[in-house]
Each structure stands twice: as structure tokens, then as C-alpha cells.
Amino acid sequence: MSREELENLVRINRLKAEPGSRGEFAGMLKSARTRLADAQNKSLDPDSQFDLAYGAAHRLSLAALRRQGYRSENRITVFQTLVHTLGSDNGDVQIFLKAHNQRNLAEYEGPHGP
């Protein structure tokens, strides 16, 4: 966990230093677990399953950031900080960024595909 890199993001206003709480962390994990379980419901439309899985990934990523004592209003930044909060590699982060882009396309332009 690289506190120095996270502090650099605070200095350039990409993150805010803000202590988290155990309750907040627990709530984020519970919400993420629920969304992941719901995303596996085969009776749901694939777009809904994706939205639920993406929401779970974001909540887990944000929980890791909050546990370190930081907050960001920018979803991309939340995913990018995974290399510092969980020690993820850049390849993992790229998967989340691709999902973020797919989510934005669906959210703002409507679902694509058959």
C-alpha cells in the first residue's frame, strides 16, 4: 500500500483525505456482496447483470480506498488507486477501466449489441 502515491493524489485534488469508519466499510462490503449475488441471477437481462457486477466492483474498490482513509468522487480514480490500496497490478486496473467505459456507454448512450 503506497501512502505516498495516495498523498500525491490528495495534493493534486484527485483524492480527499477523510477517515472512514468500520460501519461504512462493512456497509460497502455488504452492498457489494448483495450486488454480486444478484448479478448471478440468470433471469435478469445481461445489461442488468453487468450493471450489478460493475456496481459491486466499484463498491469494493471504494471500500479499499476508504479503509486507507481517502475518498474520491471520480470512479476512474477509485479504480486506478487499486494498485496502491490492494497492490493490484495495472492489468487488473485496465479490466476495471474497460468495464467503466462500457458502463458509461450503456448509461449515457444506451445498451449496444443485439
Tab-separated table of N, CA, C and O in Angstrom:
chain	number	residue	atom	x	y	z
A	1	MET	N	0.852	-1.161	0.000
A	1	MET	CA	0.000	0.000	0.000
A	1	MET	C	0.905	1.233	0.000
A	1	MET	O	1.679	1.419	0.910
A	2	SER	N	0.744	2.032	-0.975
A	2	SER	CA	1.650	3.164	-1.140
A	2	SER	C	0.977	4.471	-0.713
A	2	SER	O	0.304	5.124	-1.493
A	3	ARG	N	1.189	4.820	0.540
A	3	ARG	CA	0.594	6.041	1.075
A	3	ARG	C	1.130	7.275	0.356
A	3	ARG	O	0.404	8.234	0.137
A	4	GLU	N	2.404	7.259	-0.044
A	4	GLU	CA	2.995	8.415	-0.714
A	4	GLU	C	2.265	8.740	-2.016
A	4	GLU	O	1.951	9.904	-2.279
A	5	GLU	N	1.955	7.723	-2.807
A	5	GLU	CA	1.226	7.960	-4.060
A	5	GLU	C	-0.185	8.466	-3.794
A	5	GLU	O	-0.690	9.331	-4.505
A	6	LEU	N	-0.824	7.932	-2.750
A	6	LEU	CA	-2.164	8.400	-2.402
A	6	LEU	C	-2.120	9.858	-1.940
A	6	LEU	O	-2.987	10.652	-2.307
A	7	GLU	N	-1.107	10.211	-1.167
A	7	GLU	CA	-0.960	11.601	-0.726
A	7	GLU	C	-0.687	12.536	-1.908
A	7	GLU	O	-1.145	13.678	-1.918
A	8	ASN	N	0.049	12.057	-2.900
A	8	ASN	CA	0.258	12.863	-4.116
A	8	ASN	C	-1.074	13.142	-4.807
A	8	ASN	O	-1.297	14.247	-5.314
A	9	LEU	N	-1.972	12.159	-4.814
A	9	LEU	CA	-3.295	12.359	-5.413
A	9	LEU	C	-4.119	13.367	-4.613
A	9	LEU	O	-4.937	14.085	-5.184
A	10	VAL	N	-3.906	13.441	-3.317
A	10	VAL	CA	-4.563	14.466	-2.493
A	10	VAL	C	-4.048	15.836	-2.898
A	10	VAL	O	-4.826	16.779	-3.092
A	11	ARG	N	-2.733	15.955	-3.056
A	11	ARG	CA	-2.138	17.256	-3.399
A	11	ARG	C	-2.641	17.790	-4.738
A	11	ARG	O	-2.753	18.996	-4.915
A	12	ILE	N	-2.967	16.897	-5.678
A	12	ILE	CA	-3.457	17.360	-6.989
A	12	ILE	C	-4.987	17.295	-7.070
A	12	ILE	O	-5.568	17.341	-8.141
A	13	ASN	N	-5.631	17.158	-5.892
A	13	ASN	CA	-7.103	17.190	-5.776
A	13	ASN	C	-7.815	16.050	-6.499
A	13	ASN	O	-8.966	16.209	-6.909
A	14	ARG	N	-7.182	14.901	-6.623
A	14	ARG	CA	-7.849	13.721	-7.175
A	14	ARG	C	-8.464	12.880	-6.059
A	14	ARG	O	-9.387	12.116	-6.286
A	15	LEU	N	-7.900	13.033	-4.842
A	15	LEU	CA	-8.427	12.360	-3.658
A	15	LEU	C	-8.604	13.373	-2.549
A	15	LEU	O	-7.970	14.432	-2.558
A	16	LYS	N	-9.466	13.001	-1.592
A	16	LYS	CA	-9.612	13.775	-0.360
A	16	LYS	C	-9.229	12.854	0.792
A	16	LYS	O	-9.644	11.695	0.823
A	17	ALA	N	-8.433	13.369	1.716
A	17	ALA	CA	-8.125	12.614	2.929
A	17	ALA	C	-9.332	12.716	3.847
A	17	ALA	O	-9.783	13.809	4.174
A	18	GLU	N	-9.886	11.574	4.215
A	18	GLU	CA	-11.087	11.547	5.054
A	18	GLU	C	-11.174	10.192	5.739
A	18	GLU	O	-11.340	9.178	5.053
A	19	PRO	N	-11.040	10.173	7.043
A	19	PRO	CA	-11.095	8.882	7.736
A	19	PRO	C	-12.410	8.163	7.489
A	19	PRO	O	-13.478	8.775	7.471
A	20	GLY	N	-12.313	6.877	7.280
A	20	GLY	CA	-13.503	6.043	7.142
A	20	GLY	C	-13.871	5.448	8.486
A	20	GLY	O	-13.179	5.641	9.482
A	21	SER	N	-14.958	4.720	8.501
A	21	SER	CA	-15.379	4.057	9.736
A	21	SER	C	-15.601	2.572	9.448
A	21	SER	O	-15.813	2.174	8.301
A	22	ARG	N	-15.560	1.796	10.499
A	22	ARG	CA	-15.817	0.356	10.338
A	22	ARG	C	-17.219	0.111	9.790
A	22	ARG	O	-17.428	-0.759	8.965
A	23	GLY	N	-18.170	0.897	10.264
A	23	GLY	CA	-19.550	0.735	9.797
A	23	GLY	C	-19.684	1.022	8.314
A	23	GLY	O	-20.386	0.302	7.598
A	24	GLU	N	-19.030	2.085	7.874
A	24	GLU	CA	-19.064	2.423	6.454
A	24	GLU	C	-18.452	1.299	5.629
A	24	GLU	O	-19.007	0.875	4.610
A	25	PHE	N	-17.298	0.815	6.067
A	25	PHE	CA	-16.596	-0.254	5.361
A	25	PHE	C	-17.473	-1.510	5.298
A	25	PHE	O	-17.644	-2.112	4.235
A	26	ALA	N	-18.054	-1.880	6.429
A	26	ALA	CA	-18.918	-3.062	6.478
A	26	ALA	C	-20.124	-2.904	5.563
A	26	ALA	O	-20.530	-3.855	4.879
A	27	GLY	N	-20.707	-1.706	5.534
A	27	GLY	CA	-21.852	-1.459	4.666
A	27	GLY	C	-21.504	-1.587	3.194
A	27	GLY	O	-22.284	-2.131	2.407
A	28	MET	N	-20.324	-1.090	2.822
A	28	MET	CA	-19.885	-1.207	1.429
A	28	MET	C	-19.669	-2.665	1.043
A	28	MET	O	-20.048	-3.088	-0.053
A	29	LEU	N	-19.065	-3.437	1.945
A	29	LEU	CA	-18.850	-4.858	1.652
A	29	LEU	C	-20.178	-5.603	1.534
A	29	LEU	O	-20.351	-6.424	0.625
A	30	LYS	N	-21.114	-5.297	2.424
A	30	LYS	CA	-22.424	-5.958	2.379
A	30	LYS	C	-23.139	-5.624	1.072
A	30	LYS	O	-23.694	-6.503	0.409
A	31	SER	N	-23.113	-4.357	0.687
A	31	SER	CA	-23.748	-3.936	-0.552
A	31	SER	C	-23.111	-4.623	-1.758
A	31	SER	O	-23.802	-5.083	-2.667
A	32	ALA	N	-21.786	-4.708	-1.750
A	32	ALA	CA	-21.087	-5.349	-2.865
A	32	ALA	C	-21.441	-6.831	-2.950
A	32	ALA	O	-21.700	-7.353	-4.039
A	33	ARG	N	-21.475	-7.504	-1.820
A	33	ARG	CA	-21.827	-8.934	-1.823
A	33	ARG	C	-23.236	-9.155	-2.354
A	33	ARG	O	-23.483	-10.087	-3.122
A	34	THR	N	-24.151	-8.299	-1.938
A	34	THR	CA	-25.536	-8.425	-2.404
A	34	THR	C	-25.598	-8.237	-3.915
A	34	THR	O	-26.259	-9.005	-4.624
A	35	ARG	N	-24.918	-7.217	-4.420
A	35	ARG	CA	-24.919	-6.958	-5.859
A	35	ARG	C	-24.280	-8.096	-6.643
A	35	ARG	O	-24.754	-8.454	-7.718
A	36	LEU	N	-23.190	-8.644	-6.118
A	36	LEU	CA	-22.556	-9.776	-6.807
A	36	LEU	C	-23.487	-10.982	-6.860
A	36	LEU	O	-23.581	-11.661	-7.882
A	37	ALA	N	-24.177	-11.245	-5.759
A	37	ALA	CA	-25.133	-12.358	-5.743
A	37	ALA	C	-26.259	-12.101	-6.731
A	37	ALA	O	-26.639	-12.991	-7.506
A	38	ASP	N	-26.795	-10.892	-6.734
A	38	ASP	CA	-27.880	-10.554	-7.645
A	38	ASP	C	-27.424	-10.609	-9.107
A	38	ASP	O	-28.197	-10.977	-9.995
A	39	ALA	N	-26.175	-10.252	-9.364
A	39	ALA	CA	-25.649	-10.254	-10.734
A	39	ALA	C	-25.619	-11.667	-11.318
A	39	ALA	O	-25.620	-11.830	-12.544
A	40	GLN	N	-25.626	-12.675	-10.475
A	40	GLN	CA	-25.599	-14.059	-10.951
A	40	GLN	C	-26.986	-14.609	-11.265
A	40	GLN	O	-27.111	-15.751	-11.712
A	41	ASN	N	-28.008	-13.799	-11.076
A	41	ASN	CA	-29.382	-14.206	-11.356
A	41	ASN	C	-29.579	-14.280	-12.865
A	41	ASN	O	-29.654	-13.264	-13.557
A	42	LYS	N	-29.673	-15.491	-13.377
A	42	LYS	CA	-29.779	-15.711	-14.829
A	42	LYS	C	-31.095	-15.196	-15.421
A	42	LYS	O	-31.203	-15.050	-16.631
A	43	SER	N	-32.083	-14.933	-14.577
A	43	SER	CA	-33.352	-14.427	-15.108
A	43	SER	C	-33.278	-12.938	-15.430
A	43	SER	O	-34.173	-12.397	-16.076
A	44	LEU	N	-32.210	-12.279	-15.003
A	44	LEU	CA	-32.035	-10.857	-15.294
A	44	LEU	C	-31.453	-10.659	-16.685
A	44	LEU	O	-30.708	-11.496	-17.188
A	45	ASP	N	-31.770	-9.528	-17.266
A	45	ASP	CA	-31.181	-9.126	-18.536
A	45	ASP	C	-29.662	-9.010	-18.349
A	45	ASP	O	-29.206	-8.538	-17.303
A	46	PRO	N	-28.859	-9.423	-19.345
A	46	PRO	CA	-27.395	-9.302	-19.213
A	46	PRO	C	-26.924	-7.889	-18.893
A	46	PRO	O	-25.941	-7.715	-18.172
A	47	ASP	N	-27.603	-6.867	-19.417
A	47	ASP	CA	-27.225	-5.491	-19.093
A	47	ASP	C	-27.417	-5.205	-17.606
A	47	ASP	O	-26.591	-4.523	-16.982
A	48	SER	N	-28.484	-5.738	-17.022
A	48	SER	CA	-28.715	-5.564	-15.588
A	48	SER	C	-27.683	-6.327	-14.776
A	48	SER	O	-27.183	-5.822	-13.758
A	49	GLN	N	-27.340	-7.533	-15.222
A	49	GLN	CA	-26.307	-8.304	-14.535
A	49	GLN	C	-24.974	-7.546	-14.546
A	49	GLN	O	-24.282	-7.476	-13.532
A	50	PHE	N	-24.624	-6.987	-15.708
A	50	PHE	CA	-23.386	-6.225	-15.821
A	50	PHE	C	-23.417	-5.025	-14.879
A	50	PHE	O	-22.437	-4.756	-14.173
A	51	ASP	N	-24.537	-4.302	-14.861
A	51	ASP	CA	-24.655	-3.118	-14.011
A	51	ASP	C	-24.469	-3.478	-12.538
A	51	ASP	O	-23.786	-2.763	-11.794
A	52	LEU	N	-25.058	-4.581	-12.125
A	52	LEU	CA	-24.914	-5.026	-10.736
A	52	LEU	C	-23.467	-5.429	-10.428
A	52	LEU	O	-22.926	-5.067	-9.389
A	53	ALA	N	-22.830	-6.158	-11.340
A	53	ALA	CA	-21.444	-6.576	-11.130
A	53	ALA	C	-20.510	-5.369	-11.110
A	53	ALA	O	-19.596	-5.282	-10.279
A	54	TYR	N	-20.750	-4.415	-12.013
A	54	TYR	CA	-19.936	-3.200	-12.037
A	54	TYR	C	-20.106	-2.428	-10.730
A	54	TYR	O	-19.131	-1.961	-10.139
A	55	GLY	N	-21.337	-2.300	-10.257
A	55	GLY	CA	-21.593	-1.604	-9.003
A	55	GLY	C	-20.884	-2.270	-7.835
A	55	GLY	O	-20.343	-1.593	-6.953
A	56	ALA	N	-20.857	-3.590	-7.838
A	56	ALA	CA	-20.151	-4.319	-6.784
A	56	ALA	C	-18.651	-4.048	-6.859
A	56	ALA	O	-18.005	-3.811	-5.827
A	57	ALA	N	-18.098	-4.072	-8.058
A	57	ALA	CA	-16.658	-3.808	-8.224
A	57	ALA	C	-16.312	-2.401	-7.743
A	57	ALA	O	-15.291	-2.195	-7.070
A	58	HIS	N	-17.162	-1.441	-8.064
A	58	HIS	CA	-16.904	-0.073	-7.635
A	58	HIS	C	-16.975	0.036	-6.116
A	58	HIS	O	-16.135	0.677	-5.481
A	59	ARG	N	-17.977	-0.581	-5.499
A	59	ARG	CA	-18.115	-0.501	-4.044
A	59	ARG	C	-16.926	-1.155	-3.331
A	59	ARG	O	-16.429	-0.639	-2.333
A	60	LEU	N	-16.463	-2.295	-3.861
A	60	LEU	CA	-15.301	-2.950	-3.253
A	60	LEU	C	-14.045	-2.096	-3.408
A	60	LEU	O	-13.243	-1.984	-2.479
A	61	SER	N	-13.888	-1.489	-4.562
A	61	SER	CA	-12.729	-0.621	-4.801
A	61	SER	C	-12.783	0.613	-3.901
A	61	SER	O	-11.766	1.027	-3.333
A	62	LEU	N	-13.974	1.184	-3.773
A	62	LEU	CA	-14.140	2.347	-2.906
A	62	LEU	C	-13.922	1.964	-1.441
A	62	LEU	O	-13.312	2.717	-0.681
A	63	ALA	N	-14.372	0.775	-1.051
A	63	ALA	CA	-14.151	0.314	0.322
A	63	ALA	C	-12.652	0.218	0.623
A	63	ALA	O	-12.209	0.614	1.704
A	64	ALA	N	-11.877	-0.274	-0.337
A	64	ALA	CA	-10.426	-0.368	-0.139
A	64	ALA	C	-9.818	1.021	0.015
A	64	ALA	O	-8.934	1.233	0.858
A	65	LEU	N	-10.296	1.973	-0.771
A	65	LEU	CA	-9.799	3.340	-0.689
A	65	LEU	C	-10.202	3.989	0.637
A	65	LEU	O	-9.395	4.634	1.310
A	66	ARG	N	-11.460	3.819	1.030
A	66	ARG	CA	-11.946	4.389	2.285
A	66	ARG	C	-11.211	3.793	3.492
A	66	ARG	O	-10.940	4.478	4.453
A	67	ARG	N	-10.889	2.516	3.405
A	67	ARG	CA	-10.172	1.865	4.510
A	67	ARG	C	-8.794	2.489	4.717
A	67	ARG	O	-8.276	2.505	5.828
A	68	GLN	N	-8.226	3.022	3.643
A	68	GLN	CA	-6.929	3.695	3.732
A	68	GLN	C	-7.072	5.153	4.176
A	68	GLN	O	-6.081	5.841	4.378
A	69	GLY	N	-8.328	5.640	4.269
A	69	GLY	CA	-8.567	6.998	4.757
A	69	GLY	C	-8.680	8.039	3.665
A	69	GLY	O	-8.388	9.208	3.898
A	70	TYR	N	-9.149	7.619	2.481
A	70	TYR	CA	-9.295	8.552	1.354
A	70	TYR	C	-10.652	8.369	0.700
A	70	TYR	O	-11.315	7.343	0.845
A	71	ARG	N	-11.036	9.391	-0.055
A	71	ARG	CA	-12.294	9.378	-0.811
A	71	ARG	C	-12.045	10.038	-2.158
A	71	ARG	O	-11.220	10.941	-2.280
A	72	SER	N	-12.786	9.588	-3.161
A	72	SER	CA	-12.764	10.237	-4.473
A	72	SER	C	-14.170	10.226	-5.034
A	72	SER	O	-14.909	9.256	-4.869
A	73	GLU	N	-14.530	11.307	-5.684
A	73	GLU	CA	-15.834	11.393	-6.344
A	73	GLU	C	-15.742	10.874	-7.777
A	73	GLU	O	-16.735	10.788	-8.470
A	74	ASN	N	-14.533	10.536	-8.212
A	74	ASN	CA	-14.295	10.110	-9.585
A	74	ASN	C	-14.118	8.593	-9.627
A	74	ASN	O	-13.183	8.052	-9.031
A	75	ARG	N	-15.007	7.916	-10.331
A	75	ARG	CA	-14.978	6.455	-10.379
A	75	ARG	C	-13.677	5.922	-10.967
A	75	ARG	O	-13.149	4.921	-10.494
A	76	ILE	N	-13.167	6.579	-12.002
A	76	ILE	CA	-11.914	6.116	-12.601
A	76	ILE	C	-10.787	6.170	-11.579
A	76	ILE	O	-9.991	5.236	-11.454
A	77	THR	N	-10.719	7.255	-10.823
A	77	THR	CA	-9.683	7.376	-9.797
A	77	THR	C	-9.822	6.272	-8.763
A	77	THR	O	-8.814	5.691	-8.325
A	78	VAL	N	-11.039	5.948	-8.384
A	78	VAL	CA	-11.262	4.870	-7.414
A	78	VAL	C	-10.652	3.569	-7.935
A	78	VAL	O	-9.936	2.866	-7.207
A	79	PHE	N	-10.893	3.254	-9.208
A	79	PHE	CA	-10.324	2.034	-9.778
A	79	PHE	C	-8.801	2.136	-9.914
A	79	PHE	O	-8.084	1.183	-9.634
A	80	GLN	N	-8.302	3.283	-10.321
A	80	GLN	CA	-6.864	3.449	-10.508
A	80	GLN	C	-6.088	3.305	-9.203
A	80	GLN	O	-4.937	2.881	-9.214
A	81	THR	N	-6.705	3.654	-8.085
A	81	THR	CA	-5.989	3.567	-6.811
A	81	THR	C	-5.844	2.130	-6.311
A	81	THR	O	-5.133	1.899	-5.323
A	82	LEU	N	-6.448	1.165	-6.978
A	82	LEU	CA	-6.324	-0.227	-6.547
A	82	LEU	C	-4.873	-0.693	-6.491
A	82	LEU	O	-4.529	-1.542	-5.670
A	83	VAL	N	-4.017	-0.139	-7.339
A	83	VAL	CA	-2.605	-0.522	-7.294
A	83	VAL	C	-1.970	-0.089	-5.974
A	83	VAL	O	-0.997	-0.698	-5.530
A	84	HIS	N	-2.526	0.937	-5.345
A	84	HIS	CA	-1.984	1.449	-4.087
A	84	HIS	C	-2.731	0.923	-2.860
A	84	HIS	O	-2.153	0.815	-1.784
A	85	THR	N	-4.016	0.614	-3.011
A	85	THR	CA	-4.795	0.170	-1.852
A	85	THR	C	-4.760	-1.339	-1.668
A	85	THR	O	-4.790	-1.819	-0.538
A	86	LEU	N	-4.718	-2.088	-2.769
A	86	LEU	CA	-4.730	-3.551	-2.683
A	86	LEU	C	-3.502	-4.208	-3.306
A	86	LEU	O	-3.388	-5.428	-3.278
A	87	GLY	N	-2.653	-3.409	-3.927
A	87	GLY	CA	-1.489	-3.980	-4.595
A	87	GLY	C	-1.829	-4.663	-5.908
A	87	GLY	O	-1.084	-5.520	-6.370
A	88	SER	N	-2.955	-4.299	-6.506
A	88	SER	CA	-3.341	-4.862	-7.800
A	88	SER	C	-2.338	-4.444	-8.856
A	88	SER	O	-1.671	-3.422	-8.725
A	89	ASP	N	-2.254	-5.233	-9.916
A	89	ASP	CA	-1.354	-4.813	-10.996
A	89	ASP	C	-2.138	-4.005	-12.025
A	89	ASP	O	-3.370	-3.972	-12.017
A	90	ASN	N	-1.419	-3.347	-12.894
A	90	ASN	CA	-2.052	-2.464	-13.880
A	90	ASN	C	-2.987	-3.222	-14.818
A	90	ASN	O	-3.970	-2.653	-15.290
A	91	GLY	N	-2.705	-4.491	-15.087
A	91	GLY	CA	-3.602	-5.284	-15.930
A	91	GLY	C	-4.984	-5.422	-15.321
A	91	GLY	O	-5.996	-5.314	-16.015
A	92	ASP	N	-5.022	-5.652	-14.007
A	92	ASP	CA	-6.317	-5.743	-13.309
A	92	ASP	C	-7.064	-4.414	-13.409
A	92	ASP	O	-8.270	-4.378	-13.654
A	93	VAL	N	-6.341	-3.323	-13.206
A	93	VAL	CA	-6.958	-1.999	-13.250
A	93	VAL	C	-7.527	-1.738	-14.637
A	93	VAL	O	-8.624	-1.178	-14.774
A	94	GLN	N	-6.834	-2.171	-15.672
A	94	GLN	CA	-7.316	-1.968	-17.037
A	94	GLN	C	-8.654	-2.674	-17.277
A	94	GLN	O	-9.506	-2.170	-17.996
A	95	ILE	N	-8.844	-3.818	-16.659
A	95	ILE	CA	-10.124	-4.530	-16.774
A	95	ILE	C	-11.250	-3.679	-16.179
A	95	ILE	O	-12.322	-3.535	-16.776
A	96	PHE	N	-10.984	-3.103	-15.015
A	96	PHE	CA	-11.995	-2.246	-14.380
A	96	PHE	C	-12.256	-0.983	-15.201
A	96	PHE	O	-13.396	-0.527	-15.303
A	97	LEU	N	-11.212	-0.418	-15.781
A	97	LEU	CA	-11.397	0.790	-16.601
A	97	LEU	C	-12.198	0.471	-17.863
A	97	LEU	O	-13.034	1.276	-18.286
A	98	LYS	N	-11.975	-0.702	-18.444
A	98	LYS	CA	-12.770	-1.109	-19.611
A	98	LYS	C	-14.242	-1.278	-19.207
A	98	LYS	O	-15.141	-0.829	-19.926
A	99	ALA	N	-14.471	-1.896	-18.068
A	99	ALA	CA	-15.852	-2.059	-17.580
A	99	ALA	C	-16.478	-0.693	-17.321
A	99	ALA	O	-17.665	-0.477	-17.623
A	100	HIS	N	-15.691	0.232	-16.787
A	100	HIS	CA	-16.195	1.588	-16.547
A	100	HIS	C	-16.629	2.243	-17.857
A	100	HIS	O	-17.700	2.852	-17.929
A	101	ASN	N	-15.813	2.104	-18.881
A	101	ASN	CA	-16.161	2.684	-20.185
A	101	ASN	C	-17.419	2.038	-20.758
A	101	ASN	O	-18.279	2.736	-21.315
A	102	GLN	N	-17.547	0.716	-20.619
A	102	GLN	CA	-18.760	0.031	-21.089
A	102	GLN	C	-19.982	0.504	-20.306
A	102	GLN	O	-21.045	0.702	-20.881
A	103	ARG	N	-19.816	0.693	-19.013
A	103	ARG	CA	-20.908	1.174	-18.183
A	103	ARG	C	-21.348	2.558	-18.630
A	103	ARG	O	-22.537	2.840	-18.749
A	104	ASN	N	-20.379	3.444	-18.900
A	104	ASN	CA	-20.721	4.792	-19.345
A	104	ASN	C	-21.425	4.786	-20.686
A	104	ASN	O	-22.382	5.538	-20.882
A	105	LEU	N	-20.977	3.962	-21.612
A	105	LEU	CA	-21.666	3.869	-22.909
A	105	LEU	C	-23.113	3.445	-22.716
A	105	LEU	O	-24.019	4.035	-23.306
A	106	ALA	N	-23.321	2.422	-21.898
A	106	ALA	CA	-24.681	1.951	-21.657
A	106	ALA	C	-25.523	2.993	-20.928
A	106	ALA	O	-26.692	3.192	-21.238
A	107	GLU	N	-24.908	3.663	-19.960
A	107	GLU	CA	-25.620	4.648	-19.150
A	107	GLU	C	-26.033	5.876	-19.951
A	107	GLU	O	-27.140	6.381	-19.801
A	108	TYR	N	-25.133	6.354	-20.798
A	108	TYR	CA	-25.361	7.632	-21.471
A	108	TYR	C	-25.786	7.501	-22.927
A	108	TYR	O	-26.345	8.438	-23.485
A	109	GLU	N	-25.527	6.356	-23.545
A	109	GLU	CA	-25.901	6.184	-24.946
A	109	GLU	C	-26.844	5.014	-25.169
A	109	GLU	O	-27.300	4.785	-26.267
A	110	GLY	N	-27.119	4.253	-24.122
A	110	GLY	CA	-27.985	3.093	-24.244
A	110	GLY	C	-27.173	1.848	-24.532
A	110	GLY	O	-26.042	1.926	-25.006
A	111	PRO	N	-27.742	0.679	-24.232
A	111	PRO	CA	-27.007	-0.571	-24.456
A	111	PRO	C	-26.724	-0.793	-25.934
A	111	PRO	O	-27.513	-0.417	-26.792
A	112	HIS	N	-25.581	-1.415	-26.196
A	112	HIS	CA	-25.180	-1.753	-27.552
A	112	HIS	C	-25.233	-3.251	-27.720
A	112	HIS	O	-25.007	-3.990	-26.789
A	113	GLY	N	-25.476	-3.694	-28.903
A	113	GLY	CA	-25.489	-5.113	-29.196
A	113	GLY	C	-26.888	-5.588	-29.512
A	113	GLY	O	-27.853	-4.825	-29.481
A	114	PRO	N	-26.991	-6.911	-29.794
A	114	PRO	CA	-28.311	-7.469	-30.178
A	114	PRO	C	-29.322	-7.477	-29.068
A	114	PRO	O	-29.062	-7.451	-27.933
